Short mmCIF file of C-alpha atoms in Angstrom, two decimals:
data_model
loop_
_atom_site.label_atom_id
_atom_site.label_comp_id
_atom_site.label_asym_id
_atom_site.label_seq_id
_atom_site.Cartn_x
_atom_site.Cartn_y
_atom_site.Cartn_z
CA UNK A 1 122.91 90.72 83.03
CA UNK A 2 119.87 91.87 85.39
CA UNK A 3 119.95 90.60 88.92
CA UNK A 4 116.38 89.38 88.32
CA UNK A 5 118.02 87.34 85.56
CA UNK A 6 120.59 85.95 87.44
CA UNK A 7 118.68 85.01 90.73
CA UNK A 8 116.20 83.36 88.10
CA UNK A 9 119.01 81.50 86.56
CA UNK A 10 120.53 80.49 89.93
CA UNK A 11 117.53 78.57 90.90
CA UNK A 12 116.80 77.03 87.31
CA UNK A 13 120.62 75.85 88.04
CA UNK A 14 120.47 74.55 91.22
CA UNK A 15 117.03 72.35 90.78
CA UNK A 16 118.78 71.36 87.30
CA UNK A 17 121.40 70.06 89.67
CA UNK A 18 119.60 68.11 92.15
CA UNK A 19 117.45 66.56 89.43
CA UNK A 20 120.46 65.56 87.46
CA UNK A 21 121.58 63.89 90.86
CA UNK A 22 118.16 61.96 90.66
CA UNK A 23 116.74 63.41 93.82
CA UNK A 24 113.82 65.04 94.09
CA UNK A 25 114.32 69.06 94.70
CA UNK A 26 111.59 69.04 97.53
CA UNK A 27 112.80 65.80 99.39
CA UNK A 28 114.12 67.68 102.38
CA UNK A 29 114.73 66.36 105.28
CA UNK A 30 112.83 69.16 107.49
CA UNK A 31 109.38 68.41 105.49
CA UNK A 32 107.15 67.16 108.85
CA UNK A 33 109.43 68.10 111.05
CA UNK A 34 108.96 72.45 111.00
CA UNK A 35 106.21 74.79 111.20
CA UNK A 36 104.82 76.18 107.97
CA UNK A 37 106.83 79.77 108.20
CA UNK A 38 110.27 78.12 108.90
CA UNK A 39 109.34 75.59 106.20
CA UNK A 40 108.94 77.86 103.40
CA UNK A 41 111.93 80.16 104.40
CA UNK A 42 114.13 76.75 103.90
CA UNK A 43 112.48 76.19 100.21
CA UNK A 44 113.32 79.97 99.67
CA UNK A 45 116.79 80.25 100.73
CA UNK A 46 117.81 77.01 99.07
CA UNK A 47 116.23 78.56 95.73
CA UNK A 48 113.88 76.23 95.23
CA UNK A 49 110.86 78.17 95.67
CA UNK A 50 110.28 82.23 95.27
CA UNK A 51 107.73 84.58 96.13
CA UNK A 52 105.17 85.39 93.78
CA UNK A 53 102.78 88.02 93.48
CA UNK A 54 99.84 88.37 96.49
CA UNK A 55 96.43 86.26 96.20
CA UNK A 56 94.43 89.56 95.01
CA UNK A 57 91.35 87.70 97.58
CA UNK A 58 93.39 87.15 100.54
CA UNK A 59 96.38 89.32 100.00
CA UNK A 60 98.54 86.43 101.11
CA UNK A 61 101.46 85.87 99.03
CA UNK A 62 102.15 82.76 96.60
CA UNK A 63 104.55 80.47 95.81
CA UNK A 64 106.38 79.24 92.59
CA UNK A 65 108.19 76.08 92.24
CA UNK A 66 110.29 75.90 88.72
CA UNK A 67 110.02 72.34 87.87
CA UNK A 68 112.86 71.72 85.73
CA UNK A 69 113.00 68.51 83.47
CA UNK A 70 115.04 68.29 80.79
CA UNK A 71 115.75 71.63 78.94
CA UNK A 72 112.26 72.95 79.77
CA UNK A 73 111.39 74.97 82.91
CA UNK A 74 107.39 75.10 83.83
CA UNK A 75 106.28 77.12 86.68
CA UNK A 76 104.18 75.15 89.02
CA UNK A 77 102.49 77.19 91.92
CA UNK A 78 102.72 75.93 95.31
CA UNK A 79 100.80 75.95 98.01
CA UNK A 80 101.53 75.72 101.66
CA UNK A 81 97.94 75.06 103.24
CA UNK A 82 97.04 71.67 102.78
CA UNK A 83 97.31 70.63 106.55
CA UNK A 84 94.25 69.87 107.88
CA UNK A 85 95.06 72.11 110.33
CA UNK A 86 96.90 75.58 110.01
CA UNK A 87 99.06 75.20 112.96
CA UNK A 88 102.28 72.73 113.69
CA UNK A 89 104.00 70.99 111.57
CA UNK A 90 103.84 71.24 107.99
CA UNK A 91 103.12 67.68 107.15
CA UNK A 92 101.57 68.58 103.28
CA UNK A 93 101.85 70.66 100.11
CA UNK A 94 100.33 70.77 96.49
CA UNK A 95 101.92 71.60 93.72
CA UNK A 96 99.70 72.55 90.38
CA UNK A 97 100.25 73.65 86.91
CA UNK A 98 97.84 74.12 84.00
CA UNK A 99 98.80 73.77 80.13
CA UNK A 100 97.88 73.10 76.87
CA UNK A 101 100.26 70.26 76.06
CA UNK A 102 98.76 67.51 77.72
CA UNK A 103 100.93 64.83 76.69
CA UNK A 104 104.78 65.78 76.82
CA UNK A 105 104.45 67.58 80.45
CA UNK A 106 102.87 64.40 81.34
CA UNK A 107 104.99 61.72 80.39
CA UNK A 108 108.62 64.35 81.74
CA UNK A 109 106.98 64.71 85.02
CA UNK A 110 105.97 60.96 85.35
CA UNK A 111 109.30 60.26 84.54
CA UNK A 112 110.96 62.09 86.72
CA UNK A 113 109.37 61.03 89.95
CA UNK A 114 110.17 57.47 88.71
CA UNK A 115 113.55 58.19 88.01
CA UNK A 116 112.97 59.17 92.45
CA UNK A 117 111.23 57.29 93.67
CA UNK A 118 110.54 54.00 91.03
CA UNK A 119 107.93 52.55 89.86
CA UNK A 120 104.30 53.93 91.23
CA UNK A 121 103.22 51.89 94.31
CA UNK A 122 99.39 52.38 92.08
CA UNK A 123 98.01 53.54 88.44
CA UNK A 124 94.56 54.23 88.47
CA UNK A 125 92.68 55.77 85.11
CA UNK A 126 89.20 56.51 85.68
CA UNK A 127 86.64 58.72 84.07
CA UNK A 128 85.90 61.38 86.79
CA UNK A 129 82.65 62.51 85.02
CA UNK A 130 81.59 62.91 81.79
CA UNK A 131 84.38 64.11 78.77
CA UNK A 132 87.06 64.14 82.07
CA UNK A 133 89.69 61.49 82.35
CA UNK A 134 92.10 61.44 85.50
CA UNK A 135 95.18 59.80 85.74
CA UNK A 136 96.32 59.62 89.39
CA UNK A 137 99.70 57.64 90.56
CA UNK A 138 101.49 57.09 93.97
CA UNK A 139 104.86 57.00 95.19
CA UNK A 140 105.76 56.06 98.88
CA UNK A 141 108.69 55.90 100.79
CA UNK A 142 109.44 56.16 105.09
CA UNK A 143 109.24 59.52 104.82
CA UNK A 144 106.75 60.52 101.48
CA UNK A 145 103.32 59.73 100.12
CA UNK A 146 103.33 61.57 97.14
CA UNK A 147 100.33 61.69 94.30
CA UNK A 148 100.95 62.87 91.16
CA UNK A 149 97.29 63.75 89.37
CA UNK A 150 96.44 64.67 85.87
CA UNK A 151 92.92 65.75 84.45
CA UNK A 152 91.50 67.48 81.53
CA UNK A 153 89.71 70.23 81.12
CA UNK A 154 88.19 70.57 77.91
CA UNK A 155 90.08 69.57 74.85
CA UNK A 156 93.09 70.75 75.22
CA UNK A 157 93.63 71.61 78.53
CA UNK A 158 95.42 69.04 81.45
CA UNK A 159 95.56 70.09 85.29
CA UNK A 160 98.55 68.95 86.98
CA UNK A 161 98.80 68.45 91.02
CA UNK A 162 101.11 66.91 92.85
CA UNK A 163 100.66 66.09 96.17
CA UNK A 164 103.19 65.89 98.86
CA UNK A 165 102.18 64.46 102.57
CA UNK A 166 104.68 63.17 105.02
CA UNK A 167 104.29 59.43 106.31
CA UNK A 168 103.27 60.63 109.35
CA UNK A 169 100.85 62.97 107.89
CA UNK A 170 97.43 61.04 109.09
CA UNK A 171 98.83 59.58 112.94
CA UNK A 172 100.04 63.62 113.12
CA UNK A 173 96.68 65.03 112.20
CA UNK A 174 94.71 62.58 114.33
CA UNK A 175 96.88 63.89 117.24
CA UNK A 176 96.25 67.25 116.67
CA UNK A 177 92.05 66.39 116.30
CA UNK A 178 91.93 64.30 119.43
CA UNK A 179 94.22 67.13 121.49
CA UNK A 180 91.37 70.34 119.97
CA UNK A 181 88.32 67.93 120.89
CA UNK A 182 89.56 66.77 124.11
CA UNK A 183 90.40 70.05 124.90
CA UNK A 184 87.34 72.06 123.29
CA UNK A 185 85.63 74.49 126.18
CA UNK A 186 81.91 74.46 125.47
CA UNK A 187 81.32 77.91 125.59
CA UNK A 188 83.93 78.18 122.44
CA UNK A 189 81.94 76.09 120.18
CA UNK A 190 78.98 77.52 120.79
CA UNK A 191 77.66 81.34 121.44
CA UNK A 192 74.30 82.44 121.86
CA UNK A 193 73.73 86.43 121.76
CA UNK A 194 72.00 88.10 123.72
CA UNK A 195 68.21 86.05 123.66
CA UNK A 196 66.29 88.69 124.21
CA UNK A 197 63.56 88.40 126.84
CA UNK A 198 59.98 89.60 126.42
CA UNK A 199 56.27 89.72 127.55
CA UNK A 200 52.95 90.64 126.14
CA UNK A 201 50.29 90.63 127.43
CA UNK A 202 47.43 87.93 126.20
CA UNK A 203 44.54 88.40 128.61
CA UNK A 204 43.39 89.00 131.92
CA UNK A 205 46.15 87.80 133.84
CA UNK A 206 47.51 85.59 131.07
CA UNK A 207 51.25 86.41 129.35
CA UNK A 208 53.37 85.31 127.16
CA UNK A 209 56.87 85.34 127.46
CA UNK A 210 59.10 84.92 124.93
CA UNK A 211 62.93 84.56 124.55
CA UNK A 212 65.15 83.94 121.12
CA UNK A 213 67.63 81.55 120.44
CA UNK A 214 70.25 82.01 117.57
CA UNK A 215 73.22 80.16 118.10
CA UNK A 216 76.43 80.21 116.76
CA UNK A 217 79.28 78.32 115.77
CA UNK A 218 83.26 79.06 117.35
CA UNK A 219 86.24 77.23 116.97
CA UNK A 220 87.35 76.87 113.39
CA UNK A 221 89.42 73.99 114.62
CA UNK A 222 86.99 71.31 115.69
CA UNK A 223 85.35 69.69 113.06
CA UNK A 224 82.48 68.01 114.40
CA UNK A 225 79.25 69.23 113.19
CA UNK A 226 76.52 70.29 115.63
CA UNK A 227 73.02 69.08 115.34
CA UNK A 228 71.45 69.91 118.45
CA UNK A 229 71.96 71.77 121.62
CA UNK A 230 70.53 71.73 125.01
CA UNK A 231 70.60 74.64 127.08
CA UNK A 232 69.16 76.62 130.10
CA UNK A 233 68.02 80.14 129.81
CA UNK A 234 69.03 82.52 132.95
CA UNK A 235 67.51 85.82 133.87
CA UNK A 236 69.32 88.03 136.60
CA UNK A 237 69.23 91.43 138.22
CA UNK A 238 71.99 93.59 138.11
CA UNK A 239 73.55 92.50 140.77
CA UNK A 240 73.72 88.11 139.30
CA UNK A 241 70.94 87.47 141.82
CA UNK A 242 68.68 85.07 139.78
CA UNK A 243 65.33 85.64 138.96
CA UNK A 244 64.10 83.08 136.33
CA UNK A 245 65.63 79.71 135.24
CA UNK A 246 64.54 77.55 132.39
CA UNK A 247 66.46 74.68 132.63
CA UNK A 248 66.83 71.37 130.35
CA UNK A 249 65.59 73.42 126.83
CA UNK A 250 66.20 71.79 123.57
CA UNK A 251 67.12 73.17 119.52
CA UNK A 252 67.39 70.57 117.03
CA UNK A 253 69.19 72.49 114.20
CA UNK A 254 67.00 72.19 110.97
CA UNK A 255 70.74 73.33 109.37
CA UNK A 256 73.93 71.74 111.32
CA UNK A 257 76.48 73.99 112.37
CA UNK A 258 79.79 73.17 110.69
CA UNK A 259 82.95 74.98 110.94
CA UNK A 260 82.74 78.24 108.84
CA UNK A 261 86.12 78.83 108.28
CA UNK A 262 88.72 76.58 107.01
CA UNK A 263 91.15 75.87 109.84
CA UNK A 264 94.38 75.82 107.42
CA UNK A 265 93.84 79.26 106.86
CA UNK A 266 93.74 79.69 111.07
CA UNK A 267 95.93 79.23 114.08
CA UNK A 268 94.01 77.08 117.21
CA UNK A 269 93.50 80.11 119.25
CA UNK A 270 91.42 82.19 116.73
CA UNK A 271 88.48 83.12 117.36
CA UNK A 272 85.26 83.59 115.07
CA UNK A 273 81.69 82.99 115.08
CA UNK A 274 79.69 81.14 112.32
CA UNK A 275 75.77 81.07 112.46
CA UNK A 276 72.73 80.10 110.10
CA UNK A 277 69.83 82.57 110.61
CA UNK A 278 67.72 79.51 109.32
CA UNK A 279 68.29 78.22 112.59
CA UNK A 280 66.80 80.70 114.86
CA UNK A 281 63.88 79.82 117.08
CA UNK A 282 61.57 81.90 119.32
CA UNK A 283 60.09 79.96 122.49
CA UNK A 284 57.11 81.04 124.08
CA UNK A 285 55.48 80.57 127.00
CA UNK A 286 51.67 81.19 127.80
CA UNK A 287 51.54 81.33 131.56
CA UNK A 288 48.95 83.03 134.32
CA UNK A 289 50.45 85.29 136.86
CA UNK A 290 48.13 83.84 140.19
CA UNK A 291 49.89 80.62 139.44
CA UNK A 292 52.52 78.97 141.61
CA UNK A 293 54.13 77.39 138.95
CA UNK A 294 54.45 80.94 137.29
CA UNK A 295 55.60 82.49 140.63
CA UNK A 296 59.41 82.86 139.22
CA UNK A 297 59.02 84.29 135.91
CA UNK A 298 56.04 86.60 137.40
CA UNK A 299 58.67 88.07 139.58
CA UNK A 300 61.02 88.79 136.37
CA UNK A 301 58.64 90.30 134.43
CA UNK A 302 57.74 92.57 137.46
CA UNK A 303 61.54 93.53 137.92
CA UNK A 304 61.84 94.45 134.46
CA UNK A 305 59.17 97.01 134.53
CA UNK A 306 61.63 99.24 136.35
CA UNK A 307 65.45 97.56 136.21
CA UNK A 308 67.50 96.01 134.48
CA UNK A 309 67.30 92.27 133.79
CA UNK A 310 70.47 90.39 132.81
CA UNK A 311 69.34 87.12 130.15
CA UNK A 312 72.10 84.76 129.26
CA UNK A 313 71.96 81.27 127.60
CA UNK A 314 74.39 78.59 129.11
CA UNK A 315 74.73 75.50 126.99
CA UNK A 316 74.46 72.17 129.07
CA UNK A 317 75.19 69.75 125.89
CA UNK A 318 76.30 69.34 122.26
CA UNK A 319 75.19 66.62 120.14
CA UNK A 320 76.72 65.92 116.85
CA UNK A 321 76.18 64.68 113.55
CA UNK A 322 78.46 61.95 114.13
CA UNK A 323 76.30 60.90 117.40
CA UNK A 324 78.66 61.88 120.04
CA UNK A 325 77.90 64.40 122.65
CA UNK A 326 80.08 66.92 124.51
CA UNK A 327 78.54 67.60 128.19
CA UNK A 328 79.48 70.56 130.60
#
């Protein structure tokens, strides 16, 4: 016999076992209480899960579960990044199959996680939208929330997911969200390039200078989504002397910033940038140079003619979507 063959029948053997015990293979007891790395390696060396091939997108590898009821084996895939947040504990999985055979796969898996964890806690049927019916039931226990989900696609064709989450899956999550948003430094969850300062000349002795605003969205963690943002533009020399200071400057975002990358597929410390060129915004200024109240930015546009100048945006405050705001 192969080795392939034999590891393959090893694991068919030993989830055969545990469901003939009437426990469910995935019950274990470190589910919520591990990171996502050490959690997997567990599934693998009990033989409960294996390595598949690598997501041809992400080149990350997958998981198979070989759900084993009765003399049949089907080979759900699982995966690992349901958290919603890719770092900590691993408080949540999916498993999900798709067949042909609506009924019979059905009806062996429903009974099975009965035969676990009794009678569903809910049955709902409902018609998700038109020609799709979904069948969703719940099992809970002190440790599990689990939903079991069927809907079809098509005629013939049934999706199966199961979802695992740990009891403490929500109070977990909400620690983790109040810990990133407590924490959050400004200048992480928003960045605004370089704004480019400018002047043209409009008529004798009048300017106009102008300066771009394009900001940017950091911290894949925080969820919040920005709506506006209040800022002061800064213009030094080369040495951080200041030469020009708009302070108290306001961009309501047409388009709100929201995360751009899905933080179960990040750690808390990663760092990326997410922007909406929709959003950008060029403020001018029509100003005469004899006037005191022009004296400051005058004196910039003078320096410029033969240094360097130094621009930088600082963000004062963040207003949200939700109506919160996050001050400096």
């Amino acid at each position: 016999m192969k080795k392939s063959s034999v590891i393959t029948l090893v694991i068919i053997l030993i989830v055969n076992y545990s469901c003939s015990m009437g426990q469910d293979p995935l019950d274990i007891p470190s589910f919520g209480q591990v990171d996502k790395n050490s959690f997997i390696k567990e599934l693998i060396d009990l033989g409960l899960v294996f390595e598949g091939k690598k997501d041809w997108l992400s080149n990350e590898p997958t998981y198979d579960y070989p759900f084993v009821v009765k003399a049949d084996t089907f080979n759900f895939s699982i995966d690992f990044n349901q958290d919603i947040y890719g770092f900590g504990k691993q408080t949540s999985f999916e498993l999900s199959f798709y067949e042909n055979n609506s009924k019979e796969l059905k009806n062996m898996v429903y009974e099975a996680y009965s035969s676990w964890y009794g009678t569903p806690d809910t049955i709902e049927q409902y018609n998700a939208e038109l020609n799709r019916k979904t069948s969703s039931f719940l099992w809970k226990n002190q440790r599990l929330n689990i939903q079991y989900k069927t809907e079809s696609v098509g005629e013939n064709n049934l999706v199966h997911q199961i979802f695992y989450k740990s009891s403490n899956f929500e109070p977990y999550n909400k620690f983790l969200k109040d810990s990133i948003e407590s924490n959050i430094n400004i200048e992480e969850l928003v960045i605004v390039n370089n704004p480019r300062p400018r002047w043209r000349k409009r008529g004798d002795g009048i300017y106009e200078f102008m300066y771009d605003i394009n900001p940017a969205r950091g911290q894949p963690c925080d969820y919040r989504i920005i709506s506006a943002i209040r800022f002061k533009l800064v213009i030094e020399d080369e040495f951080k002397e200041p030469l020009y200071l708009s302070d108290n400057q306001t961009i309501t975002l047409d388009f709100p910033l929201k995360p751009g990358k899905d933080c179960s597929m990040a750690g808390k410390d990663d760092v990326f940038f997410e922007y909406d060129i929709r959003n950008g915004k060029t403020f001018n200024v029509l100003y005469n140079k004899n006037s005191l109240e022009s004296f400051l930015l005058e004196k910039a546009r003078k320096y410029s003619l033969n240094n360097d100048i130094v621009p930088s945006v600082w963000i004062q405050s963040v207003a949200f979507t939700d109506g919160s705001v996050l001050n400096r």
